[in-house]
mmCIF file of C-alpha atoms in Angstrom:
data_model
loop_
_atom_site.group_PDB
_atom_site.id
_atom_site.type_symbol
_atom_site.label_atom_id
_atom_site.label_comp_id
_atom_site.label_asym_id
_atom_site.label_seq_id
_atom_site.Cartn_x
_atom_site.Cartn_y
_atom_site.Cartn_z
ATOM 1 C CA MET A 543 -25.826 -3.942 13.294
ATOM 2 C CA GLN A 544 -26.378 -7.508 14.431
ATOM 3 C CA ILE A 545 -27.956 -9.813 11.848
ATOM 4 C CA PRO A 546 -30.360 -12.039 13.853
ATOM 5 C CA MET A 547 -30.095 -15.107 11.620
ATOM 6 C CA PHE A 548 -28.130 -16.267 8.590
ATOM 7 C CA ASN A 549 -27.559 -19.647 6.980
ATOM 8 C CA ASN A 550 -24.016 -19.252 5.671
ATOM 9 C CA LEU A 551 -21.400 -16.649 4.801
ATOM 10 C CA GLU A 552 -23.019 -15.766 1.481
ATOM 11 C CA ASP A 553 -26.365 -15.239 3.201
ATOM 12 C CA LEU A 554 -24.742 -13.011 5.830
ATOM 13 C CA VAL A 555 -23.059 -10.873 3.168
ATOM 14 C CA SER A 556 -26.324 -10.511 1.247
ATOM 15 C CA GLN A 557 -28.005 -9.193 4.404
ATOM 16 C CA ILE A 558 -25.170 -6.789 5.220
ATOM 17 C CA ASP A 559 -25.023 -5.132 1.786
ATOM 18 C CA PRO A 560 -28.380 -3.260 2.009
ATOM 19 C CA ILE A 561 -27.461 -1.889 5.447
ATOM 20 C CA LEU A 562 -24.424 -0.005 4.142
ATOM 21 C CA ALA A 563 -26.096 2.576 1.874
ATOM 22 C CA ASN A 564 -26.445 5.322 4.497
ATOM 23 C CA TYR A 565 -22.870 4.834 5.709
ATOM 24 C CA PHE A 566 -21.569 5.024 2.155
ATOM 25 C CA SER A 567 -23.582 8.176 1.470
ATOM 26 C CA ALA A 568 -21.970 9.910 4.455
ATOM 27 C CA ILE A 569 -18.513 8.837 3.257
ATOM 28 C CA GLU A 570 -19.238 10.228 -0.223
ATOM 29 C CA LYS A 571 -20.217 13.611 1.228
ATOM 30 C CA ILE A 572 -16.934 13.855 3.120
ATOM 31 C CA LYS A 573 -15.028 12.820 -0.005
ATOM 32 C CA ALA A 574 -16.690 15.606 -1.992
ATOM 33 C CA LYS A 575 -15.810 18.272 0.587
ATOM 34 C CA ASN A 576 -12.198 17.150 0.753
ATOM 35 C CA PHE A 577 -11.916 17.002 -3.030
ATOM 36 C CA HIS A 578 -13.176 20.565 -3.399
ATOM 37 C CA ARG A 579 -10.758 21.840 -0.750
ATOM 38 C CA ILE A 580 -7.802 20.157 -2.453
ATOM 39 C CA HIS A 581 -8.887 21.081 -5.966
ATOM 40 C CA HIS A 582 -9.322 24.778 -5.206
ATOM 41 C CA SER A 583 -6.112 24.903 -3.175
ATOM 42 C CA ILE A 584 -4.223 23.613 -6.209
ATOM 43 C CA LEU A 585 -5.971 26.108 -8.498
ATOM 44 C CA GLU A 586 -4.992 28.985 -6.200
ATOM 45 C CA ALA A 587 -1.340 27.904 -6.324
ATOM 46 C CA GLU A 588 -1.286 28.238 -10.156
ATOM 47 C CA ILE A 589 0.988 25.249 -10.668
ATOM 48 C CA SER A 590 2.315 24.466 -14.143
ATOM 49 C CA ASP A 591 3.665 21.187 -15.468
ATOM 50 C CA LEU A 592 7.149 22.747 -15.408
ATOM 51 C CA ASP A 593 6.807 23.253 -11.647
ATOM 52 C CA LEU A 594 6.611 19.467 -11.293
ATOM 53 C CA ALA A 595 10.025 18.792 -12.842
ATOM 54 C CA PRO A 596 12.434 16.982 -10.467
ATOM 55 C CA SER A 597 14.982 19.100 -8.627
ATOM 56 C CA SER A 598 18.449 18.041 -7.506
ATOM 57 C CA GLY A 599 21.507 19.283 -5.660
ATOM 58 C CA TYR A 600 20.720 21.433 -2.633
ATOM 59 C CA GLY A 601 17.219 22.219 -3.831
ATOM 60 C CA TYR A 602 17.700 25.982 -3.905
ATOM 61 C CA SER A 603 14.951 28.025 -5.596
ATOM 62 C CA ASP A 604 12.637 25.068 -6.107
ATOM 63 C CA TRP A 605 9.460 26.993 -6.894
ATOM 64 C CA GLY A 606 7.459 23.860 -7.629
ATOM 65 C CA ARG A 607 8.289 22.460 -4.194
ATOM 66 C CA ASP A 608 7.275 25.741 -2.582
ATOM 67 C CA LYS A 609 3.946 25.798 -4.433
ATOM 68 C CA ILE A 610 3.144 22.234 -3.385
ATOM 69 C CA GLU A 611 3.869 23.149 0.226
ATOM 70 C CA LYS A 612 1.495 26.100 -0.079
ATOM 71 C CA VAL A 613 -1.144 23.632 -1.258
ATOM 72 C CA PHE A 614 -0.539 21.346 1.729
ATOM 73 C CA SER A 615 -0.695 24.329 4.099
ATOM 74 C CA LYS A 616 -4.026 25.402 2.631
ATOM 75 C CA VAL A 617 -5.516 21.909 2.534
ATOM 76 C CA PHE A 618 -4.542 21.029 6.109
ATOM 77 C CA GLY A 619 -5.181 24.463 7.619
ATOM 78 C CA GLY A 620 -1.665 25.497 8.695
ATOM 79 C CA GLU A 621 0.506 28.569 8.235
ATOM 80 C CA ASP A 622 3.292 26.600 6.576
ATOM 81 C CA SER A 623 4.322 23.066 5.697
ATOM 82 C CA LEU A 624 7.255 20.800 4.927
ATOM 83 C CA VAL A 625 6.557 18.055 2.362
ATOM 84 C CA ARG A 626 9.708 16.162 1.483
ATOM 85 C CA PRO A 627 10.944 12.795 0.200
ATOM 86 C CA GLN A 628 13.745 12.990 2.787
ATOM 87 C CA ILE A 629 11.075 12.267 5.434
ATOM 88 C CA VAL A 630 10.758 8.528 4.900
ATOM 89 C CA SER A 631 8.210 7.531 7.551
ATOM 90 C CA GLY A 632 5.494 8.781 9.832
ATOM 91 C CA THR A 633 7.789 8.059 12.767
ATOM 92 C CA GLN A 634 10.444 10.394 11.361
ATOM 93 C CA ALA A 635 7.839 13.091 10.701
ATOM 94 C CA LEU A 636 6.590 12.850 14.285
ATOM 95 C CA TYR A 637 10.135 12.937 15.678
ATOM 96 C CA LEU A 638 10.691 16.142 13.703
ATOM 97 C CA ALA A 639 7.402 17.575 14.963
ATOM 98 C CA MET A 640 8.425 16.927 18.566
ATOM 99 C CA MET A 641 11.940 18.304 18.186
ATOM 100 C CA GLY A 642 10.753 21.369 16.280
ATOM 101 C CA SER A 643 8.156 22.060 18.952
ATOM 102 C CA LEU A 644 10.683 21.702 21.781
ATOM 103 C CA ALA A 645 12.995 24.158 20.016
ATOM 104 C CA CYS A 646 10.240 26.793 20.060
ATOM 105 C CA LYS A 647 10.060 26.886 23.853
ATOM 106 C CA ARG A 648 12.446 29.074 25.836
ATOM 107 C CA ALA A 649 14.953 27.510 28.225
ATOM 108 C CA GLY A 650 13.713 27.463 31.783
ATOM 109 C CA GLU A 651 10.059 26.967 30.917
ATOM 110 C CA SER A 652 8.111 23.934 32.096
ATOM 111 C CA ARG A 653 9.256 20.775 30.329
ATOM 112 C CA ASP A 654 6.077 18.757 30.875
ATOM 113 C CA PHE A 655 5.098 16.807 27.759
ATOM 114 C CA LEU A 656 1.596 15.330 28.087
ATOM 115 C CA ILE A 657 0.592 12.450 25.810
ATOM 116 C CA LEU A 658 -3.194 12.372 26.078
ATOM 117 C CA THR A 659 -4.035 9.296 24.014
ATOM 118 C CA GLY A 660 -2.328 6.542 25.962
ATOM 119 C CA GLN A 661 0.788 4.636 24.978
ATOM 120 C CA PRO A 662 1.967 5.912 21.582
ATOM 121 C CA TYR A 663 2.758 3.798 18.546
ATOM 122 C CA PRO A 664 5.653 1.373 19.274
ATOM 123 C CA THR A 665 8.068 2.996 16.817
ATOM 124 C CA LEU A 666 7.835 6.273 18.746
ATOM 125 C CA LEU A 667 9.109 4.808 22.006
ATOM 126 C CA PRO A 668 12.807 5.468 21.166
ATOM 127 C CA THR A 669 11.900 9.125 20.549
ATOM 128 C CA ILE A 670 10.138 9.240 23.918
ATOM 129 C CA GLU A 671 13.268 7.850 25.593
ATOM 130 C CA LEU A 672 15.380 10.475 23.813
ATOM 131 C CA LEU A 673 13.144 13.241 25.149
ATOM 132 C CA LYS A 674 13.470 11.867 28.677
ATOM 133 C CA LYS A 675 17.261 12.079 28.392
ATOM 134 C CA GLN A 676 16.830 15.781 27.578
ATOM 135 C CA ASP A 677 15.016 16.293 30.893
ATOM 136 C CA ILE A 678 11.582 16.349 29.294
ATOM 137 C CA ASN A 679 8.965 15.095 31.741
ATOM 138 C CA ILE A 680 6.851 12.627 29.745
ATOM 139 C CA ILE A 681 3.344 12.101 31.138
ATOM 140 C CA ILE A 682 1.126 9.465 29.519
ATOM 141 C CA GLU A 683 -2.628 9.613 30.099
ATOM 142 C CA ASN A 684 -5.674 8.474 28.126
ATOM 143 C CA VAL A 685 -8.358 11.077 27.546
ATOM 144 C CA LEU A 686 -10.750 8.331 26.451
ATOM 145 C CA GLU A 687 -10.694 6.723 29.912
ATOM 146 C CA LYS A 688 -11.704 9.629 32.144
ATOM 147 C CA PRO A 689 -13.145 13.145 31.746
ATOM 148 C CA LEU A 690 -10.981 15.714 29.994
ATOM 149 C CA ASP A 691 -11.501 18.245 32.781
ATOM 150 C CA ASP A 692 -9.664 15.927 35.175
ATOM 151 C CA PHE A 693 -6.527 16.183 33.039
ATOM 152 C CA ILE A 694 -6.845 19.927 32.504
ATOM 153 C CA ASP A 695 -7.138 20.562 36.239
ATOM 154 C CA GLU A 696 -4.113 18.375 36.978
ATOM 155 C CA TYR A 697 -1.827 19.624 34.203
ATOM 156 C CA LYS A 698 -2.552 23.342 33.865
ATOM 157 C CA GLU A 699 1.168 24.171 33.543
ATOM 158 C CA VAL A 700 1.935 21.679 30.771
ATOM 159 C CA GLU A 701 3.939 22.996 27.782
ATOM 160 C CA PHE A 702 3.327 20.289 25.187
ATOM 161 C CA ILE A 703 0.310 18.123 24.412
ATOM 162 C CA TYR A 704 0.492 15.163 22.043
ATOM 163 C CA LEU A 705 -2.500 13.441 20.436
ATOM 164 C CA GLN A 706 -2.472 10.283 18.317
ATOM 165 C CA ARG A 707 -5.613 10.122 16.193
ATOM 166 C CA SER A 708 -5.424 6.473 15.144
ATOM 167 C CA LYS A 709 -5.722 3.635 17.639
ATOM 168 C CA GLY A 710 -2.716 1.872 16.103
ATOM 169 C CA TYR A 711 -2.264 -1.544 17.715
ATOM 170 C CA SER A 712 -4.054 -0.524 20.907
ATOM 171 C CA LEU A 713 -7.591 -1.511 21.866
ATOM 172 C CA ARG A 714 -8.801 2.039 22.427
ATOM 173 C CA GLU A 715 -11.132 3.892 20.101
ATOM 174 C CA SER A 716 -9.533 6.162 17.551
ATOM 175 C CA LEU A 717 -9.857 9.848 18.373
ATOM 176 C CA GLU A 718 -12.832 11.467 16.653
ATOM 177 C CA ILE A 719 -12.305 14.885 15.104
ATOM 178 C CA ASN A 720 -14.976 16.492 17.321
ATOM 179 C CA LYS A 721 -13.160 15.184 20.412
ATOM 180 C CA ILE A 722 -9.934 16.731 19.123
ATOM 181 C CA GLU A 723 -11.769 20.034 18.746
ATOM 182 C CA ASN A 724 -13.083 19.771 22.298
ATOM 183 C CA ILE A 725 -9.611 18.989 23.670
ATOM 184 C CA ILE A 726 -8.025 21.918 21.837
ATOM 185 C CA ASN A 727 -10.723 24.355 22.987
ATOM 186 C CA LYS A 728 -10.415 23.255 26.623
ATOM 187 C CA VAL A 729 -6.616 23.448 26.512
ATOM 188 C CA ARG A 730 -6.670 26.958 25.045
ATOM 189 C CA GLN A 731 -9.187 28.146 27.625
ATOM 190 C CA GLN A 732 -7.825 26.539 30.779
ATOM 191 C CA CYS A 733 -4.094 25.773 30.468
ATOM 192 C CA ASN A 734 -1.795 28.563 31.587
ATOM 193 C CA ASN A 735 1.137 28.266 29.175
ATOM 194 C CA ASN A 736 -0.632 28.021 25.793
ATOM 195 C CA PRO A 737 0.899 24.579 25.196
ATOM 196 C CA ILE A 738 2.043 23.453 21.778
ATOM 197 C CA ILE A 739 -0.421 20.831 20.533
ATOM 198 C CA ILE A 740 1.129 18.126 18.334
ATOM 199 C CA VAL A 741 -1.095 15.671 16.448
ATOM 200 C CA ASP A 742 -0.101 12.355 14.898
ATOM 201 C CA ASN A 743 -2.335 12.472 11.820
ATOM 202 C CA CYS A 744 -1.329 9.074 10.386
ATOM 203 C CA TYR A 745 -4.187 6.989 8.937
ATOM 204 C CA SER A 746 -6.695 9.797 9.617
ATOM 205 C CA GLU A 747 -6.172 12.304 6.813
ATOM 206 C CA PHE A 748 -9.420 13.020 4.898
ATOM 207 C CA VAL A 749 -11.464 10.639 7.047
ATOM 208 C CA SER A 750 -13.439 13.716 8.125
ATOM 209 C CA ASP A 751 -13.898 17.054 6.378
ATOM 210 C CA LYS A 752 -11.620 18.917 8.799
ATOM 211 C CA GLU A 753 -8.038 18.440 9.921
ATOM 212 C CA PRO A 754 -6.588 19.220 13.375
ATOM 213 C CA CYS A 755 -4.905 22.473 12.289
ATOM 214 C CA HIS A 756 -8.320 23.774 11.202
ATOM 215 C CA LEU A 757 -9.311 23.363 14.847
ATOM 216 C CA GLY A 758 -6.247 24.997 16.397
ATOM 217 C CA ALA A 759 -3.555 22.306 16.577
ATOM 218 C CA ASP A 760 -0.056 23.779 16.299
ATOM 219 C CA ILE A 761 1.497 21.051 14.162
ATOM 220 C CA ILE A 762 0.422 17.793 12.536
ATOM 221 C CA ALA A 763 2.565 15.143 10.884
ATOM 222 C CA GLY A 764 2.156 12.060 8.759
ATOM 223 C CA SER A 765 3.449 9.853 5.968
ATOM 224 C CA LEU A 766 2.891 10.004 2.221
ATOM 225 C CA LEU A 767 2.856 6.192 2.225
ATOM 226 C CA LYS A 768 -0.486 6.538 3.982
ATOM 227 C CA ASN A 769 -3.660 8.491 3.191
ATOM 228 C CA PRO A 770 -2.351 11.774 1.719
ATOM 229 C CA GLY A 771 -0.051 9.982 -0.720
ATOM 230 C CA GLY A 772 -3.073 8.488 -2.443
ATOM 231 C CA GLY A 773 -1.107 5.374 -3.344
ATOM 232 C CA ILE A 774 0.923 7.422 -5.834
ATOM 233 C CA SER A 775 3.742 8.792 -3.664
ATOM 234 C CA SER A 776 6.478 6.192 -3.384
ATOM 235 C CA THR A 777 8.093 7.880 -0.374
ATOM 236 C CA GLY A 778 7.885 11.017 1.728
ATOM 237 C CA GLY A 779 6.324 12.651 4.737
ATOM 238 C CA TYR A 780 4.703 15.936 5.644
ATOM 239 C CA LEU A 781 4.319 18.381 8.511
ATOM 240 C CA VAL A 782 1.825 21.252 8.579
ATOM 241 C CA GLY A 783 1.444 23.905 11.242
ATOM 242 C CA ARG A 784 2.773 27.143 12.662
ATOM 243 C CA LYS A 785 5.495 28.769 10.586
ATOM 244 C CA GLU A 786 7.883 29.056 13.535
ATOM 245 C CA ILE A 787 7.684 25.321 14.242
ATOM 246 C CA ILE A 788 8.011 24.358 10.573
ATOM 247 C CA ASN A 789 11.212 26.410 10.281
ATOM 248 C CA LYS A 790 12.655 24.634 13.326
ATOM 249 C CA VAL A 791 11.655 21.295 11.806
ATOM 250 C CA GLY A 792 13.624 22.237 8.688
ATOM 251 C CA ASP A 793 16.661 22.907 10.875
ATOM 252 C CA PHE A 794 16.417 19.417 12.377
ATOM 253 C CA LEU A 795 15.930 17.820 8.967
ATOM 254 C CA TYR A 796 18.631 19.672 7.012
ATOM 255 C CA GLY A 797 20.881 21.296 9.621
ATOM 256 C CA PRO A 798 20.751 24.358 11.905
ATOM 257 C CA GLY A 799 20.116 27.565 10.004
ATOM 258 C CA SER A 800 18.848 25.766 6.912
ATOM 259 C CA GLY A 801 15.151 26.056 7.673
ATOM 260 C CA LYS A 802 13.094 24.780 4.755
ATOM 261 C CA GLU A 803 15.119 26.408 1.976
ATOM 262 C CA LEU A 804 17.101 23.235 1.268
ATOM 263 C CA GLY A 805 15.832 19.903 0.041
ATOM 264 C CA PRO A 806 15.554 18.698 -3.557
ATOM 265 C CA VAL A 807 12.271 17.008 -4.439
ATOM 266 C CA PHE A 808 12.473 14.427 -7.202
ATOM 267 C CA ASN A 809 8.837 13.269 -6.949
ATOM 268 C CA LYS A 810 6.774 16.459 -7.051
ATOM 269 C CA LYS A 811 4.299 15.097 -9.593
ATOM 270 C CA ASP A 812 3.693 11.981 -7.487
ATOM 271 C CA ILE A 813 3.227 14.038 -4.315
ATOM 272 C CA LEU A 814 0.697 16.394 -5.894
ATOM 273 C CA LEU A 815 -1.176 13.723 -7.835
ATOM 274 C CA GLY A 816 -1.304 11.517 -4.755
ATOM 275 C CA LEU A 817 -2.781 14.350 -2.711
ATOM 276 C CA TYR A 818 -5.305 15.062 -5.475
ATOM 277 C CA LEU A 819 -6.495 11.445 -5.515
ATOM 278 C CA SER A 820 -6.385 10.831 -1.781
ATOM 279 C CA PRO A 821 -10.013 11.717 -0.889
ATOM 280 C CA LEU A 822 -11.168 9.165 -3.457
ATOM 281 C CA ILE A 823 -8.805 6.446 -2.228
ATOM 282 C CA VAL A 824 -9.578 7.130 1.435
ATOM 283 C CA SER A 825 -13.312 6.904 0.742
ATOM 284 C CA GLU A 826 -12.872 3.466 -0.839
ATOM 285 C CA SER A 827 -10.900 2.307 2.191
ATOM 286 C CA LEU A 828 -13.522 3.636 4.607
ATOM 287 C CA LYS A 829 -16.278 1.778 2.799
ATOM 288 C CA GLY A 830 -14.216 -1.360 3.286
ATOM 289 C CA VAL A 831 -13.851 -0.637 7.003
ATOM 290 C CA VAL A 832 -17.632 -0.297 7.331
ATOM 291 C CA PHE A 833 -18.247 -3.579 5.502
ATOM 292 C CA GLY A 834 -15.578 -5.437 7.468
ATOM 293 C CA SER A 835 -16.832 -4.074 10.777
ATOM 294 C CA HIS A 836 -20.325 -5.414 10.110
ATOM 295 C CA LEU A 837 -19.068 -8.725 8.724
ATOM 296 C CA PHE A 838 -16.684 -9.700 11.512
ATOM 297 C CA THR A 839 -19.000 -8.448 14.264
ATOM 298 C CA ASN A 840 -21.684 -10.794 12.989
ATOM 299 C CA LEU A 841 -19.150 -13.620 12.953
ATOM 300 C CA GLY A 842 -18.643 -13.092 16.676
ATOM 301 C CA TYR A 843 -15.399 -11.087 16.746
ATOM 302 C CA GLN A 844 -14.731 -7.878 18.638
ATOM 303 C CA VAL A 845 -13.811 -5.142 16.173
ATOM 304 C CA LEU A 846 -12.735 -1.497 16.179
ATOM 305 C CA PRO A 847 -14.521 0.544 15.001
ATOM 306 C CA LYS A 848 -17.786 -1.110 15.939
ATOM 307 C CA PRO A 849 -20.644 -1.008 13.419
ATOM 308 C CA GLY A 850 -22.247 2.426 13.429
ATOM 309 C CA GLU A 851 -19.384 4.217 15.185
ATOM 310 C CA GLU A 852 -17.947 7.367 13.667
ATOM 311 C CA LEU A 853 -14.933 6.611 11.489
ATOM 312 C CA SER A 854 -11.699 8.229 12.630
ATOM 313 C CA ASP A 855 -9.032 6.339 10.676
ATOM 314 C CA THR A 856 -8.605 3.817 7.867
ATOM 315 C CA VAL A 857 -7.751 0.925 10.204
ATOM 316 C CA LEU A 858 -10.059 -2.002 10.985
ATOM 317 C CA SER A 859 -8.872 -3.937 14.038
ATOM 318 C CA ILE A 860 -10.179 -7.460 14.644
ATOM 319 C CA ILE A 861 -9.379 -9.177 17.941
ATOM 320 C CA LEU A 862 -8.815 -12.813 16.994
ATOM 321 C CA ASN A 863 -7.568 -14.185 20.352
ATOM 322 C CA SER A 864 -5.614 -16.861 18.479
ATOM 323 C CA LYS A 865 -2.166 -16.905 16.929
ATOM 324 C CA GLU A 866 -3.294 -19.572 14.468
ATOM 325 C CA LEU A 867 -6.240 -17.502 13.240
ATOM 326 C CA LEU A 868 -4.051 -14.404 13.023
ATOM 327 C CA GLU A 869 -1.540 -16.220 10.821
ATOM 328 C CA LYS A 870 -4.352 -17.467 8.579
ATOM 329 C CA ALA A 871 -5.797 -13.966 8.218
ATOM 330 C CA ILE A 872 -2.400 -12.423 7.448
ATOM 331 C CA LYS A 873 -1.648 -15.039 4.785
ATOM 332 C CA THR A 874 -5.059 -14.463 3.214
ATOM 333 C CA VAL A 875 -4.372 -10.748 2.819
ATOM 334 C CA GLN A 876 -1.057 -11.535 1.131
ATOM 335 C CA LYS A 877 -2.717 -13.975 -1.270
ATOM 336 C CA SER A 878 -5.413 -11.409 -2.072
ATOM 337 C CA GLY A 879 -3.031 -8.628 -3.129
ATOM 338 C CA PRO A 880 -2.154 -7.776 -6.739
ATOM 339 C CA LEU A 881 1.578 -8.444 -6.242
ATOM 340 C CA ASN A 882 3.553 -11.252 -4.577
ATOM 341 C CA PRO A 883 0.551 -13.510 -3.856
ATOM 342 C CA ARG A 884 2.872 -16.492 -3.276
ATOM 343 C CA ALA A 885 4.897 -14.731 -0.582
ATOM 344 C CA ILE A 886 4.441 -16.075 2.952
ATOM 345 C CA PRO A 887 4.450 -13.381 5.675
ATOM 346 C CA GLU A 888 6.606 -14.201 8.694
ATOM 347 C CA GLY A 889 7.061 -12.352 11.946
ATOM 348 C CA SER A 890 10.255 -10.473 12.703
ATOM 349 C CA THR A 891 11.594 -7.607 14.783
ATOM 350 C CA LEU A 892 11.580 -4.632 12.425
ATOM 351 C CA PRO A 893 13.448 -1.344 12.978
ATOM 352 C CA GLY A 894 11.685 0.640 15.686
ATOM 353 C CA TYR A 895 9.783 -2.319 17.127
ATOM 354 C CA THR A 896 10.702 -4.170 20.312
ATOM 355 C CA GLN A 897 8.161 -6.939 19.662
ATOM 356 C CA GLU A 898 7.839 -9.226 16.688
ATOM 357 C CA VAL A 899 5.462 -7.887 14.069
ATOM 358 C CA VAL A 900 4.054 -9.532 10.960
ATOM 359 C CA MET A 901 2.987 -7.603 7.877
ATOM 360 C CA ALA A 902 1.184 -8.529 4.675
ATOM 361 C CA GLY A 903 0.305 -6.693 1.513
ATOM 362 C CA GLY A 904 0.747 -7.309 -2.171
ATOM 363 C CA THR A 905 1.365 -3.607 -2.609
ATOM 364 C CA PHE A 906 2.873 -1.704 -5.529
ATOM 365 C CA THR A 907 4.961 0.363 -3.098
ATOM 366 C CA PRO A 908 6.686 -1.594 -0.299
ATOM 367 C CA GLY A 909 5.297 -0.564 3.063
ATOM 368 C CA SER A 910 2.391 1.378 1.602
ATOM 369 C CA SER A 911 -0.541 1.288 4.008
ATOM 370 C CA ILE A 912 -3.013 3.211 1.877
ATOM 371 C CA GLU A 913 -2.898 0.127 -0.333
ATOM 372 C CA LEU A 914 -4.779 -2.812 1.170
ATOM 373 C CA SER A 915 -2.433 -4.331 3.731
ATOM 374 C CA ALA A 916 -2.402 -5.838 7.193
ATOM 375 C CA ASP A 917 -0.107 -6.094 10.176
ATOM 376 C CA ALA A 918 -0.148 -7.307 13.745
ATOM 377 C CA LEU A 919 1.995 -7.587 16.835
ATOM 378 C CA LEU A 920 2.713 -11.252 17.528
ATOM 379 C CA THR A 921 1.385 -11.141 21.046
ATOM 380 C CA PRO A 922 -1.999 -11.727 22.725
ATOM 381 C CA PRO A 923 -4.795 -10.847 22.172
ATOM 382 C CA TRP A 924 -3.665 -11.274 18.556
ATOM 383 C CA VAL A 925 -5.123 -8.092 17.089
ATOM 384 C CA PHE A 926 -5.308 -8.155 13.301
ATOM 385 C CA CYS A 927 -5.135 -4.680 11.705
ATOM 386 C CA LEU A 928 -6.415 -4.242 8.158
ATOM 387 C CA GLN A 929 -5.871 -0.885 6.479
ATOM 388 C CA GLY A 930 -5.966 0.946 3.180
ATOM 389 C CA GLY A 931 -7.463 -0.243 -0.062
ATOM 390 C CA PHE A 932 -7.696 1.394 -3.496
ATOM 391 C CA TYR A 933 -10.997 -0.311 -4.297
ATOM 392 C CA TYR A 934 -13.921 -1.100 -2.027
ATOM 393 C CA GLU A 935 -14.457 -4.211 -4.135
ATOM 394 C CA HIS A 936 -10.953 -5.468 -3.336
ATOM 395 C CA TYR A 937 -11.403 -4.769 0.382
ATOM 396 C CA ARG A 938 -14.792 -6.514 0.396
ATOM 397 C CA GLU A 939 -13.490 -9.569 -1.440
ATOM 398 C CA THR A 940 -10.507 -9.817 0.902
ATOM 399 C CA CYS A 941 -12.736 -9.615 3.993
ATOM 400 C CA ILE A 942 -14.895 -12.421 2.626
ATOM 401 C CA ASN A 943 -11.780 -14.513 1.952
ATOM 402 C CA ILE A 944 -10.577 -13.891 5.519
ATOM 403 C CA ALA A 945 -13.989 -14.849 6.883
ATOM 404 C CA ARG A 946 -13.851 -18.141 4.985
ATOM 405 C CA VAL A 947 -10.514 -19.140 6.503
ATOM 406 C CA LEU A 948 -11.634 -18.087 9.991
ATOM 407 C CA LEU A 949 -14.747 -20.215 9.650
ATOM 408 C CA GLY A 950 -12.603 -23.155 8.543
#
C-alpha cells in the first residue's frame, strides 16, 4: 500500500504499522495449521527422549532416526523421507533429488528434463552441467512468463519437471502454492509419461499450510539451515517423496545398495526441536517480509514480494540499482545481528558460485538463513536479499536501520 504523504522515516513507520494487522492475522492462521500438523505427527510417532540420543558408526538400527523421518514424511506429505546431517546444503539435497529421480527411469526412455521456473539457483548450475554430460536434455522455461498450457502442449513427452519455489536472486515472483497445484494437476492430466516432479522447497517450507507433496509432487528437497531447521539444527538437509526415489537417493548418498539404512545422526534432538519450532520462526520472518515490503516500496524501491502479494518464501528482495547502497545495506545487516557486529562483509567467489557474492548475518550458526541474514550477487541491478529472522522485532528494527542508511 502506498502511503500518500509522510514527513520522515518515523512518520512513515507509524503509518505502516496499522496496515499490517490483517496480513499478520493471515500469517498466524497458517502458523497454527502447520503447528498442529507437526505436533500431531510427532505424537503419532511416539518418540521418547531415548530415541533422541546420538548414534555413531554405520548408523544401523537407529530407531530414533527412523521415527524422525516418519515425522518428516507425515508433515510434508510424502511416502518416505531422508533427513540427515550428511546432507550439508540445499544444493546437495537437490543434487540427490535429481540423481535419485533419474535412477528411477528406465534406460531408453525420454531424457527430457524441463525446468519450469527459469534459470535455477547459481549453485545448481554445476549439477545441470553434469546432467548434460549424461545425455540429459535440459530445457529451461519460465511458467510465470507465458501460459502453462503452452508448455504442456510443447513438452508432452517430458520425463522430469523441476520447480524452484523461491525466486532466489532472480527478479521473478516466487511460485505460489496454488500455482504449483495447478502445474501438477495439468502435468498429470496432459503429459504422456507421468513425469517425475521435483520441487526445490528451500525458503518456502511452512509459508503456506500445504507442501508440494500434499499436491502430488514426487520429491521435494531443502536444507535444515533454512526454514524447517527452526534455527536449532546446526547442519543437515532433507528429502521427502516417493519411497522408490528416496531409496535411490540413499544409494547416491551412502553407496549403491545402501538405501537409507546407513547414516548415523548425532543431532536428532536439534532436528526434531527445530522442526517443532519452525512454524513459529517462519511466521516471525514472514511478518518481517510484510513490513519490509511496505517500508521500502514507500521509499521508492522496487521490491519482491510487492505489498499485498501472497507470500511464497521468506526472502525479501530489494532492487537498489547501486553498488554503494547495496554495500551499505549489507553492512547494516551485519551490524544489526546478535553476533560479530564488527565484522565487515566483503564479496568473494564462494563454492558453487561463478559470480562474486556478499553475505551478512550475525548468526548463531554460520550460513543459517532462517536467522536474519542477507546476501547479494555483486552485479547489476544490485538486488539485496533479506531473509529469515527469529523475531519480527529484530527484522523490523533492521529494516528501519537499513532505511536510514539508504536515506543518507
